[in-house]
Amino acid sequence: MKIILKITSNFPLIFRNFIKDDNFLNYYFEKQPISKLYIETIENGLLIIFKSYKGFLKFHPVFSEEEIDEMKQNFAKREKNDFKISEKIAEQSFPKEGINIIYSLISEHTSDLVDHLILHFHSLNIKNIDILQQNDAKIIIKFKTKNSLIEYRNFIEHIINRKINSLKEILN
């Protein structure tokens, strides 16, 4: 079952930094044995195409508190990462109304996928975010502060770099 996840925002500058990196990421993700996916930049967002339900779940894991604590300790080691999201996101003047990132799913069984995304975001335990379910195929993550957005960026970088590093071990 193919799953398409469309990610957009009310703050267009957020995705600008992925444009130069989607080919780099696609190179690694295509070689993933389980979580094969493809990323395409679109106007004001991203399309992520997962080739399987299992791949979607592996890319959006539900973390334990111990795993979250370990990841937060590793955030300081960002300079060793292959993939980084630009610091410019954090330097922009943060809107008073916050920044919304909208996750829309195109697939069968979207309500199960939305439920899983909600569990994933709750497990990240990021302060100052709201998780709003719009319908069976869409959720909005509202970042109320710049720090909450930075923390989310750190989680994305960590998750992607963990996948890249595990693949490098397999290929070497």
PDB file of C-alpha atoms in Angstrom:
ATOM      1  CA  MET A   1       0.000   0.000   0.000  1.00  0.00           C
ATOM      2  CA  LYS A   2       1.488   3.335  -1.087  1.00  0.00           C
ATOM      3  CA  ILE A   3       1.047   6.255   1.336  1.00  0.00           C
ATOM      4  CA  ILE A   4       1.412   9.891   0.333  1.00  0.00           C
ATOM      5  CA  LEU A   5       2.015  12.421   3.094  1.00  0.00           C
ATOM      6  CA  LYS A   6       1.684  16.077   2.111  1.00  0.00           C
ATOM      7  CA  ILE A   7       3.307  18.486   4.578  1.00  0.00           C
ATOM      8  CA  THR A   8       2.636  22.223   4.249  1.00  0.00           C
ATOM      9  CA  SER A   9       2.752  25.264   6.509  1.00  0.00           C
ATOM     10  CA  ASN A  10       1.307  28.709   7.088  1.00  0.00           C
ATOM     11  CA  PHE A  11       4.948  29.920   7.158  1.00  0.00           C
ATOM     12  CA  PRO A  12       6.403  29.285   3.669  1.00  0.00           C
ATOM     13  CA  LEU A  13      10.087  29.728   4.567  1.00  0.00           C
ATOM     14  CA  ILE A  14      10.163  26.530   6.608  1.00  0.00           C
ATOM     15  CA  PHE A  15      10.519  24.176   3.642  1.00  0.00           C
ATOM     16  CA  ARG A  16      12.895  26.277   1.574  1.00  0.00           C
ATOM     17  CA  ASN A  17      15.888  24.467   3.109  1.00  0.00           C
ATOM     18  CA  PHE A  18      14.771  21.023   1.925  1.00  0.00           C
ATOM     19  CA  ILE A  19      14.987  21.953  -1.753  1.00  0.00           C
ATOM     20  CA  LYS A  20      18.748  21.472  -1.919  1.00  0.00           C
ATOM     21  CA  ASP A  21      18.658  18.288   0.179  1.00  0.00           C
ATOM     22  CA  ASP A  22      15.857  16.188  -1.301  1.00  0.00           C
ATOM     23  CA  ASN A  23      18.159  14.470  -3.845  1.00  0.00           C
ATOM     24  CA  PHE A  24      20.631  13.655  -1.057  1.00  0.00           C
ATOM     25  CA  LEU A  25      17.864  12.203   1.103  1.00  0.00           C
ATOM     26  CA  ASN A  26      16.251  10.285  -1.753  1.00  0.00           C
ATOM     27  CA  TYR A  27      19.581   8.617  -2.519  1.00  0.00           C
ATOM     28  CA  TYR A  28      19.703   7.159   0.995  1.00  0.00           C
ATOM     29  CA  PHE A  29      16.012   6.472   1.481  1.00  0.00           C
ATOM     30  CA  GLU A  30      15.741   4.526  -1.773  1.00  0.00           C
ATOM     31  CA  LYS A  31      18.341   2.111  -0.414  1.00  0.00           C
ATOM     32  CA  GLN A  32      16.547   1.545   2.901  1.00  0.00           C
ATOM     33  CA  PRO A  33      15.551  -2.108   3.098  1.00  0.00           C
ATOM     34  CA  ILE A  34      12.263  -1.481   4.916  1.00  0.00           C
ATOM     35  CA  SER A  35      11.313   2.185   5.007  1.00  0.00           C
ATOM     36  CA  LYS A  36      11.737   3.034   1.328  1.00  0.00           C
ATOM     37  CA  LEU A  37      10.384   6.473   0.598  1.00  0.00           C
ATOM     38  CA  TYR A  38      10.708   9.347  -1.815  1.00  0.00           C
ATOM     39  CA  ILE A  39      10.652  13.080  -0.979  1.00  0.00           C
ATOM     40  CA  GLU A  40       9.511  15.704  -3.459  1.00  0.00           C
ATOM     41  CA  THR A  41       9.500  19.425  -2.754  1.00  0.00           C
ATOM     42  CA  ILE A  42       6.321  21.254  -3.720  1.00  0.00           C
ATOM     43  CA  GLU A  43       5.317  24.883  -3.388  1.00  0.00           C
ATOM     44  CA  ASN A  44       5.219  25.608   0.349  1.00  0.00           C
ATOM     45  CA  GLY A  45       5.856  22.039   1.371  1.00  0.00           C
ATOM     46  CA  LEU A  46       6.883  18.470   0.817  1.00  0.00           C
ATOM     47  CA  LEU A  47       5.360  15.291  -0.521  1.00  0.00           C
ATOM     48  CA  ILE A  48       6.697  12.146   1.083  1.00  0.00           C
ATOM     49  CA  ILE A  49       5.757   8.938  -0.686  1.00  0.00           C
ATOM     50  CA  PHE A  50       6.077   5.821   1.445  1.00  0.00           C
ATOM     51  CA  LYS A  51       6.154   2.545  -0.421  1.00  0.00           C
ATOM     52  CA  SER A  52       4.604   0.613   2.454  1.00  0.00           C
ATOM     53  CA  TYR A  53       2.558   0.926   5.625  1.00  0.00           C
ATOM     54  CA  LYS A  54       5.457  -0.548   7.595  1.00  0.00           C
ATOM     55  CA  GLY A  55       7.817   2.076   6.147  1.00  0.00           C
ATOM     56  CA  PHE A  56       5.453   4.864   7.232  1.00  0.00           C
ATOM     57  CA  LEU A  57       5.350   3.478  10.775  1.00  0.00           C
ATOM     58  CA  LYS A  58       9.147   3.114  10.919  1.00  0.00           C
ATOM     59  CA  PHE A  59       9.639   6.708   9.757  1.00  0.00           C
ATOM     60  CA  HIS A  60       7.203   8.003  12.412  1.00  0.00           C
ATOM     61  CA  PRO A  61       8.034   5.867  15.449  1.00  0.00           C
ATOM     62  CA  VAL A  62       6.349   6.200  18.809  1.00  0.00           C
ATOM     63  CA  PHE A  63       9.231   6.823  21.207  1.00  0.00           C
ATOM     64  CA  SER A  64       9.651   5.883  24.850  1.00  0.00           C
ATOM     65  CA  GLU A  65      10.715   8.510  27.394  1.00  0.00           C
ATOM     66  CA  GLU A  66      14.165   6.892  27.538  1.00  0.00           C
ATOM     67  CA  GLU A  67      14.598   7.182  23.769  1.00  0.00           C
ATOM     68  CA  ILE A  68      13.552  10.843  23.871  1.00  0.00           C
ATOM     69  CA  ASP A  69      16.028  11.583  26.670  1.00  0.00           C
ATOM     70  CA  GLU A  70      18.823   9.891  24.707  1.00  0.00           C
ATOM     71  CA  MET A  71      17.972  11.864  21.562  1.00  0.00           C
ATOM     72  CA  LYS A  72      17.965  15.147  23.471  1.00  0.00           C
ATOM     73  CA  GLN A  73      21.456  14.354  24.771  1.00  0.00           C
ATOM     74  CA  ASN A  74      22.590  13.790  21.169  1.00  0.00           C
ATOM     75  CA  PHE A  75      21.232  17.131  19.947  1.00  0.00           C
ATOM     76  CA  ALA A  76      24.472  18.777  21.082  1.00  0.00           C
ATOM     77  CA  LYS A  77      26.391  16.577  18.611  1.00  0.00           C
ATOM     78  CA  ARG A  78      24.620  18.040  15.555  1.00  0.00           C
ATOM     79  CA  GLU A  79      27.875  19.038  13.864  1.00  0.00           C
ATOM     80  CA  LYS A  80      28.565  15.355  13.096  1.00  0.00           C
ATOM     81  CA  ASN A  81      25.313  14.924  11.204  1.00  0.00           C
ATOM     82  CA  ASP A  82      25.201  14.367   7.443  1.00  0.00           C
ATOM     83  CA  PHE A  83      21.805  16.021   7.193  1.00  0.00           C
ATOM     84  CA  LYS A  84      21.018  19.386   8.790  1.00  0.00           C
ATOM     85  CA  ILE A  85      18.053  21.692   8.522  1.00  0.00           C
ATOM     86  CA  SER A  86      19.215  25.263   8.153  1.00  0.00           C
ATOM     87  CA  GLU A  87      19.454  27.475  11.206  1.00  0.00           C
ATOM     88  CA  LYS A  88      17.616  30.154   9.220  1.00  0.00           C
ATOM     89  CA  ILE A  89      14.337  28.640  10.350  1.00  0.00           C
ATOM     90  CA  ALA A  90      15.141  29.639  13.926  1.00  0.00           C
ATOM     91  CA  GLU A  91      16.410  33.085  12.911  1.00  0.00           C
ATOM     92  CA  GLN A  92      13.175  34.185  11.250  1.00  0.00           C
ATOM     93  CA  SER A  93      10.927  36.411  13.304  1.00  0.00           C
ATOM     94  CA  PHE A  94       8.465  33.998  14.833  1.00  0.00           C
ATOM     95  CA  PRO A  95       4.791  34.894  14.187  1.00  0.00           C
ATOM     96  CA  LYS A  96       2.734  35.721  17.296  1.00  0.00           C
ATOM     97  CA  GLU A  97       0.003  33.318  16.166  1.00  0.00           C
ATOM     98  CA  GLY A  98       2.568  30.512  15.912  1.00  0.00           C
ATOM     99  CA  ILE A  99       3.522  28.320  13.003  1.00  0.00           C
ATOM    100  CA  ASN A 100       1.258  25.546  11.762  1.00  0.00           C
ATOM    101  CA  ILE A 101       2.573  22.497   9.966  1.00  0.00           C
ATOM    102  CA  ILE A 102      -0.224  20.629   8.219  1.00  0.00           C
ATOM    103  CA  TYR A 103       0.030  16.871   7.615  1.00  0.00           C
ATOM    104  CA  SER A 104      -2.427  15.541   5.009  1.00  0.00           C
ATOM    105  CA  LEU A 105      -2.573  11.850   4.110  1.00  0.00           C
ATOM    106  CA  ILE A 106      -3.603  10.313   0.819  1.00  0.00           C
ATOM    107  CA  SER A 107      -4.044   6.573   1.218  1.00  0.00           C
ATOM    108  CA  GLU A 108      -6.340   3.822   2.329  1.00  0.00           C
ATOM    109  CA  HIS A 109      -6.943   3.648   6.078  1.00  0.00           C
ATOM    110  CA  THR A 110      -6.049   7.303   6.660  1.00  0.00           C
ATOM    111  CA  SER A 111      -7.715   7.387  10.079  1.00  0.00           C
ATOM    112  CA  ASP A 112      -5.292   4.698  11.347  1.00  0.00           C
ATOM    113  CA  LEU A 113      -2.358   6.666   9.913  1.00  0.00           C
ATOM    114  CA  VAL A 114      -3.559   9.927  11.491  1.00  0.00           C
ATOM    115  CA  ASP A 115      -3.958   8.157  14.844  1.00  0.00           C
ATOM    116  CA  HIS A 116      -0.388   6.908  14.534  1.00  0.00           C
ATOM    117  CA  LEU A 117       0.932  10.395  13.641  1.00  0.00           C
ATOM    118  CA  ILE A 118      -0.802  11.804  16.719  1.00  0.00           C
ATOM    119  CA  LEU A 119       0.858   9.144  18.910  1.00  0.00           C
ATOM    120  CA  HIS A 120       4.207   9.916  17.254  1.00  0.00           C
ATOM    121  CA  PHE A 121       3.943  13.643  17.998  1.00  0.00           C
ATOM    122  CA  HIS A 122       2.774  13.064  21.567  1.00  0.00           C
ATOM    123  CA  SER A 123       5.732  10.736  22.145  1.00  0.00           C
ATOM    124  CA  LEU A 124       8.178  13.516  21.168  1.00  0.00           C
ATOM    125  CA  ASN A 125       7.043  15.350  24.306  1.00  0.00           C
ATOM    126  CA  ILE A 126       7.701  18.831  22.886  1.00  0.00           C
ATOM    127  CA  LYS A 127       6.430  21.697  25.020  1.00  0.00           C
ATOM    128  CA  ASN A 128       4.360  24.501  23.511  1.00  0.00           C
ATOM    129  CA  ILE A 129       2.780  22.604  20.637  1.00  0.00           C
ATOM    130  CA  ASP A 130      -0.834  21.739  19.970  1.00  0.00           C
ATOM    131  CA  ILE A 131      -1.818  18.662  17.981  1.00  0.00           C
ATOM    132  CA  LEU A 132      -5.128  19.280  16.233  1.00  0.00           C
ATOM    133  CA  GLN A 133      -6.944  16.593  14.260  1.00  0.00           C
ATOM    134  CA  GLN A 134      -8.900  18.233  11.422  1.00  0.00           C
ATOM    135  CA  ASN A 135     -10.443  15.068   9.974  1.00  0.00           C
ATOM    136  CA  ASP A 136      -9.585  11.418   9.217  1.00  0.00           C
ATOM    137  CA  ALA A 137      -6.805  12.463   6.840  1.00  0.00           C
ATOM    138  CA  LYS A 138      -5.347  15.680   8.285  1.00  0.00           C
ATOM    139  CA  ILE A 139      -3.675  16.980  11.446  1.00  0.00           C
ATOM    140  CA  ILE A 140      -2.166  20.351  12.256  1.00  0.00           C
ATOM    141  CA  ILE A 141       0.827  20.730  14.543  1.00  0.00           C
ATOM    142  CA  LYS A 142       0.822  24.259  15.962  1.00  0.00           C
ATOM    143  CA  PHE A 143       4.201  25.447  17.218  1.00  0.00           C
ATOM    144  CA  LYS A 144       3.583  28.234  19.725  1.00  0.00           C
ATOM    145  CA  THR A 145       7.232  29.201  20.263  1.00  0.00           C
ATOM    146  CA  LYS A 146      10.454  29.329  18.300  1.00  0.00           C
ATOM    147  CA  ASN A 147      12.019  26.886  20.787  1.00  0.00           C
ATOM    148  CA  SER A 148       9.320  24.278  20.142  1.00  0.00           C
ATOM    149  CA  LEU A 149      10.033  24.518  16.410  1.00  0.00           C
ATOM    150  CA  ILE A 150      13.786  24.207  17.015  1.00  0.00           C
ATOM    151  CA  GLU A 151      13.240  21.127  19.177  1.00  0.00           C
ATOM    152  CA  TYR A 152      11.102  19.554  16.445  1.00  0.00           C
ATOM    153  CA  ARG A 153      13.817  20.344  13.882  1.00  0.00           C
ATOM    154  CA  ASN A 154      16.325  18.584  16.141  1.00  0.00           C
ATOM    155  CA  PHE A 155      14.142  15.460  16.271  1.00  0.00           C
ATOM    156  CA  ILE A 156      13.766  15.407  12.469  1.00  0.00           C
ATOM    157  CA  GLU A 157      17.520  15.737  12.006  1.00  0.00           C
ATOM    158  CA  HIS A 158      18.215  13.006  14.541  1.00  0.00           C
ATOM    159  CA  ILE A 159      15.709  10.572  13.026  1.00  0.00           C
ATOM    160  CA  ILE A 160      16.964  11.151   9.467  1.00  0.00           C
ATOM    161  CA  ASN A 161      20.631  10.928  10.451  1.00  0.00           C
ATOM    162  CA  ARG A 162      20.006   7.714  12.385  1.00  0.00           C
ATOM    163  CA  LYS A 163      18.526   6.196   9.224  1.00  0.00           C
ATOM    164  CA  ILE A 164      21.410   7.459   7.051  1.00  0.00           C
ATOM    165  CA  ASN A 165      24.010   6.119   9.490  1.00  0.00           C
ATOM    166  CA  SER A 166      22.355   2.702   9.743  1.00  0.00           C
ATOM    167  CA  LEU A 167      22.347   2.470   5.951  1.00  0.00           C
ATOM    168  CA  LYS A 168      26.008   3.496   5.751  1.00  0.00           C
ATOM    169  CA  GLU A 169      26.837   0.600   8.094  1.00  0.00           C
ATOM    170  CA  ILE A 170      24.958  -1.815   5.832  1.00  0.00           C
ATOM    171  CA  LEU A 171      26.648  -0.501   2.667  1.00  0.00           C
ATOM    172  CA  ASN A 172      30.188  -0.516   4.098  1.00  0.00           C
TER     173      ASN A 172
END
